[in-house]
Every structure is written in C-alpha cells, then in structure tokens.
XYZ file of C-alpha atoms in Angstrom:
280
model
C 0.005 -0.169 0.027
C 2.983 2.624 0.893
C 4.194 2.710 -1.041
C 17.085 6.185 -12.591
C 20.438 6.667 -14.373
C 20.466 7.093 -17.938
C 20.172 4.414 -21.010
C 18.715 1.364 -18.818
C 15.712 0.212 -18.654
C 14.633 -2.537 -16.656
C 11.241 -5.614 -17.624
C 9.629 -8.626 -15.935
C 7.523 -11.442 -16.669
C 3.826 -12.753 -14.983
C 5.984 -15.332 -12.663
C 8.497 -13.066 -11.417
C 7.286 -9.432 -11.716
C 9.480 -6.562 -12.511
C 13.429 -6.911 -12.628
C 16.523 -4.394 -11.624
C 18.245 -3.652 -14.359
C 20.483 -5.600 -16.388
C 20.655 -7.051 -20.197
C 18.856 -7.601 -22.154
C 17.538 -6.034 -25.955
C 14.048 -5.764 -27.420
C 13.669 -7.539 -30.838
C 14.227 -5.104 -34.731
C 10.322 -4.732 -35.226
C 9.192 -4.114 -38.357
C 9.545 -1.022 -39.382
C 5.701 0.028 -39.961
C 4.178 2.850 -42.496
C 5.483 6.359 -41.182
C 7.852 4.479 -38.771
C 10.615 5.743 -37.825
C 13.592 3.275 -39.716
C 15.301 0.540 -37.146
C 19.074 0.210 -37.589
C 20.734 -3.194 -37.496
C 22.846 -2.580 -34.351
C 24.682 -6.367 -34.072
C 26.274 -7.079 -31.336
C 27.573 -3.096 -30.518
C 25.521 -2.776 -27.649
C 28.623 -5.471 -25.555
C 31.467 -3.584 -26.784
C 32.960 -1.197 -24.738
C 33.854 2.492 -25.993
C 30.367 2.189 -28.242
C 29.158 5.254 -29.366
C 25.300 6.133 -28.162
C 23.952 6.289 -31.331
C 20.638 7.619 -32.863
C 20.268 11.152 -32.211
C 17.856 12.497 -33.588
C 17.507 17.409 -34.205
C 17.235 19.410 -30.800
C 18.262 16.069 -29.352
C 22.094 15.926 -27.346
C 23.391 13.041 -25.717
C 26.503 14.472 -25.409
C 28.053 13.696 -20.945
C 24.650 11.252 -20.741
C 26.002 9.283 -18.194
C 24.709 5.077 -19.284
C 22.760 3.370 -17.066
C 23.042 -0.285 -16.850
C 21.139 -2.728 -19.181
C 17.805 -4.114 -18.241
C 18.325 -7.630 -17.018
C 15.242 -10.409 -18.740
C 13.630 -10.524 -22.418
C 11.509 -8.241 -23.832
C 8.980 -9.975 -26.280
C 8.090 -8.704 -29.539
C 4.592 -7.380 -28.948
C 3.543 -3.819 -27.534
C 7.806 -2.335 -27.534
C 6.316 0.992 -26.925
C 3.854 -0.757 -23.575
C 6.904 -3.125 -22.698
C 9.211 0.866 -22.986
C 6.908 2.817 -20.553
C 7.013 -0.321 -18.154
C 10.422 -0.840 -18.308
C 10.490 3.109 -17.770
C 8.212 3.225 -14.542
C 9.759 0.244 -13.094
C 13.067 2.300 -13.244
C 10.922 5.150 -11.610
C 10.444 3.266 -8.459
C 13.670 1.742 -8.294
C 15.997 5.241 -8.545
C 17.124 4.064 -11.705
C 15.382 6.826 -13.297
C 17.124 10.169 -10.600
C 14.712 12.760 -9.615
C 16.439 16.212 -12.192
C 18.202 14.069 -14.453
C 17.866 15.173 -18.963
C 17.487 11.567 -20.198
C 16.915 11.278 -24.232
C 15.168 9.240 -26.233
C 18.483 8.405 -28.384
C 19.915 7.134 -26.252
C 17.777 5.346 -24.284
C 16.791 3.684 -27.165
C 20.028 3.019 -27.997
C 20.394 0.791 -24.625
C 16.528 -0.461 -25.229
C 17.645 -1.409 -28.768
C 14.591 -0.411 -30.435
C 14.418 3.390 -32.775
C 13.855 6.162 -30.080
C 10.102 5.983 -31.386
C 7.855 4.215 -29.225
C 10.649 5.992 -26.060
C 9.459 8.739 -27.159
C 5.740 7.475 -26.770
C 6.147 6.420 -23.606
C 8.543 9.600 -22.629
C 4.963 11.531 -23.560
C 2.710 9.315 -21.313
C 5.204 10.163 -17.963
C 4.577 13.292 -19.167
C 1.042 12.789 -19.227
C 1.311 10.617 -15.757
C 3.289 13.942 -13.562
C 6.930 11.799 -13.898
C 8.527 13.730 -15.888
C 8.560 16.627 -17.779
C 9.366 17.853 -21.735
C 12.812 19.709 -21.795
C 12.533 21.106 -24.723
C 16.075 20.244 -27.221
C 17.519 18.097 -24.473
C 14.972 15.510 -23.459
C 12.446 14.601 -20.670
C 13.633 15.507 -16.491
C 12.540 13.498 -14.541
C 10.918 15.270 -12.071
C 11.309 16.685 -8.771
C 9.678 15.769 -5.264
C 9.212 15.979 -2.357
C 7.565 14.580 1.064
C 4.219 17.653 0.417
C 3.745 16.093 -2.386
C 3.560 12.413 -0.971
C 1.602 12.862 1.969
C -0.950 15.279 -0.290
C -0.753 11.577 -2.182
C -2.075 10.046 0.707
C -4.480 12.633 1.903
C -5.849 12.221 -1.836
C -5.733 8.443 -1.808
C -7.222 7.555 1.644
C -10.169 10.317 1.439
C -11.355 7.992 -1.992
C -10.126 4.645 -0.339
C -10.570 4.574 2.960
C -15.376 5.211 2.532
C -15.081 2.266 -0.636
C -13.438 -0.069 1.691
C -15.493 0.000 4.796
C -19.216 -0.165 2.580
C -16.977 -3.114 0.933
C -16.518 -4.032 4.177
C -20.317 -4.219 5.507
C -21.182 -5.485 2.031
C -18.975 -8.273 0.857
C -18.836 -11.832 1.628
C -16.283 -13.741 3.835
C -15.292 -16.095 0.317
C -15.068 -12.738 -1.438
C -12.688 -11.816 0.619
C -10.883 -15.439 0.858
C -9.369 -15.666 -3.174
C -8.183 -12.762 -2.672
C -5.679 -14.226 -0.157
C -3.303 -15.704 -3.034
C -2.944 -11.604 -3.882
C -2.211 -10.900 -0.943
C 0.266 -13.227 -0.181
C 2.113 -12.433 -2.867
C 2.734 -8.510 -1.715
C 4.419 -10.933 0.994
C 6.583 -12.873 -1.385
C 7.276 -10.328 -3.460
C 8.979 -8.202 -0.438
C 10.850 -11.146 0.970
C 12.325 -10.556 -2.098
C 13.621 -7.132 -1.409
C 13.090 -5.721 -5.054
C 11.315 -2.719 -4.689
C 9.999 -1.842 -8.349
C 8.720 -6.030 -8.050
C 6.717 -5.293 -4.576
C 5.969 -2.319 -5.991
C 3.135 -4.718 -9.077
C 2.577 -6.993 -6.432
C 1.015 -4.115 -4.098
C -0.758 -1.777 -6.649
C -2.484 -5.286 -7.712
C -3.700 -6.592 -4.287
C -4.983 -3.455 -4.061
C -6.439 -2.846 -7.429
C -7.891 -6.375 -6.870
C -10.007 -5.055 -3.401
C -11.211 -1.773 -5.046
C -12.835 -3.710 -8.497
C -15.067 -5.261 -5.840
C -16.875 -1.781 -5.982
C -17.494 -2.107 -10.106
C -16.392 1.370 -10.474
C -13.584 0.867 -12.878
C -12.986 4.836 -12.894
C -12.415 3.915 -9.521
C -10.041 1.672 -9.951
C -8.393 4.015 -13.147
C -8.072 7.134 -10.195
C -6.917 4.498 -7.171
C -4.353 2.984 -9.625
C -2.564 6.475 -10.775
C -2.366 8.000 -7.878
C -0.946 5.092 -6.134
C 1.406 5.196 -9.141
C 2.821 8.298 -8.473
C 2.987 7.271 -4.806
C 5.878 5.080 -5.021
C 8.413 7.012 -7.063
C 10.767 8.544 -4.941
C 11.569 11.817 -3.975
C 14.471 14.130 -4.115
C 17.308 12.223 -3.288
C 15.509 8.547 -2.965
C 14.522 8.648 0.110
C 11.268 6.665 -0.333
C 13.186 4.302 -2.238
C 15.326 3.508 1.070
C 12.932 1.245 2.361
C 14.404 -1.806 3.494
C 13.535 -5.488 2.691
C 12.129 -5.292 6.712
C 10.084 -2.141 5.853
C 8.704 -4.032 3.014
C 7.738 -7.232 4.272
C 5.907 -5.698 7.186
C 4.126 -3.029 5.044
C 2.552 -6.445 2.612
C 1.864 -8.487 5.808
C -0.398 -5.517 6.686
C -1.729 -6.986 3.980
C -2.916 -10.697 5.375
C -4.387 -8.601 8.130
C -6.488 -6.317 6.644
C -7.409 -9.624 4.943
C -8.387 -11.227 8.074
C -10.561 -8.480 9.726
C -12.081 -8.830 6.800
C -13.213 -11.616 6.870
C -14.399 -11.655 10.190
C -16.266 -9.023 9.773
C -14.102 -6.527 12.541
C -14.420 -3.786 10.962
C -12.941 -1.395 14.239
C -9.542 -3.253 12.764
C -9.968 -2.841 9.032
C -10.752 1.327 10.215
C -7.702 0.526 11.852
C -5.662 -1.201 9.434
C -7.104 1.015 6.435
C -6.123 4.528 8.329
C -2.244 2.620 8.953
C -2.191 2.059 5.962
C -1.997 5.719 4.381
C 0.036 7.490 7.702
C 2.564 5.253 7.412
C 2.390 5.922 3.263
C 4.264 9.520 4.403
C-alpha cells in the first residue's frame, strides 16, 4: 500500500514481476509505415566504447551517464508498452533519478529499439506527471518532495477508505478469501527486497480490492495515485525502504484480509488508516 541512470531500462514477466536493471535487448521490430526505421546494431551494445547512436535533431546526447542494461528478455508484442513498463519500473527503483534529463535516443540505444517508442512512452509519463519535457534535450524526471507524497496519501485515503468500509459491510467472507493469494504474493515480493517487484504486487492487491466496488473509473484513478506515490523523492528518500519495511507493509495486507473475513470493522478502519499514514 505504501508505497533512474541514463540509458537503462527494467522489465519483468508475469511470474517474477519487474526485474532490476540488467541485460536485455528488445527484438528488432518490422518497420511500420511512417515509423522511424530501425538500425542494425548487431552486438555493438556489448562492446566497450561503443558510441551512443540514434540522436536526432534537437536532442543532445553528449555527457549522459549510461544506465546498466536490463536483465530479462522482452517479447515482441507492444514495444511501446514494454518500454513504458520498463521506464515506470526504473522510476520506482531510482534508476531514473529525480532532476536528471534523459534523451530518447540514448534510452533507445540501450533498449535496442528506435527512438520512436521511447518518445511515445516518455510522453505518456509526461501526462502522468513523472517527467517533464526539456526542449532540445529530452525529458527531466520530476523532483518530488515529502509534501507531495503526503498530499497523495491524503487523497488516496479520502478515496479508498470510504470504499473499503462500504465493501467491508457488503462483500462476503468467501469473496475476501479469494484475494488471499494476492496478499500472500505481496509478502513474497517484499521478501525479495526489490522495490519494483513489491510495488507491482502492492498495486495488484489494491486493484483487486477496489475492483469489488464495480467502478472502473475508481480503480483507474486510484491506480494512478498509487503509482505516483511509489516514485522516489528527491535524494531517493522513499526508495530507501529496506526489506524489513516492505515485509511489514505486506503483512498488513494479510492482516486486513483477516479482519475483513472476520467482519471486524474497527480493525479494518484502523489498519487502512495506518496504511496511508505510513505511506507518508
């Protein structure tokens, strides 16, 4: 519930969740009509001293620090979507660092794709408030302070707490029990110590709980707020949570389910309130 260096990305799969930055290459995609042509880079990405190619007019790549390469292989489907997921993960882990400027060509070089899907993904992150456009340079990761994190926690509490209390009174114990695997998944993710893996599992649990309300707009808005609350603060303050803190946070999910199944509304209210207070 509580809740990047240049040229890298991160990705994951359904079994393991987002992986930390490591080594992967997105397969070369067929050129689409009107799309930017893909260059054959061969194995140049693995040789030391290779130039960061792919710059376009108006984007300067000199002086950028290279990110470590992502680890897991990315499948062919939806390159833009996979790049977006990788960049979101890099935000959570702090590999995309607040205040730093990243150009699409350099990031594209590390992904092994053209700059087009990277720019599209960055534009989406601009709409989400994660980055801002820097003319003729690229995109700067937005610097956030503790006040913004507190404001997000307050808004999430205003939205989720009333819904949670209503669901506590209307959803059967059997339905709550069906969410046990998701709650246990957050504990396993927290035990890994990977913030990105835990962040994804945390959102999945919240999404399933709020989904019982049957309001898709509610789920989307809450998901957006939750994602924003997971981005690191300036200096990586929120990214410094250790494994013990993640595990304690995850165990609140299982405790909440226990209270919901038992119909203990006072405990539910207390746990949900503590959850959002701890997110600050």
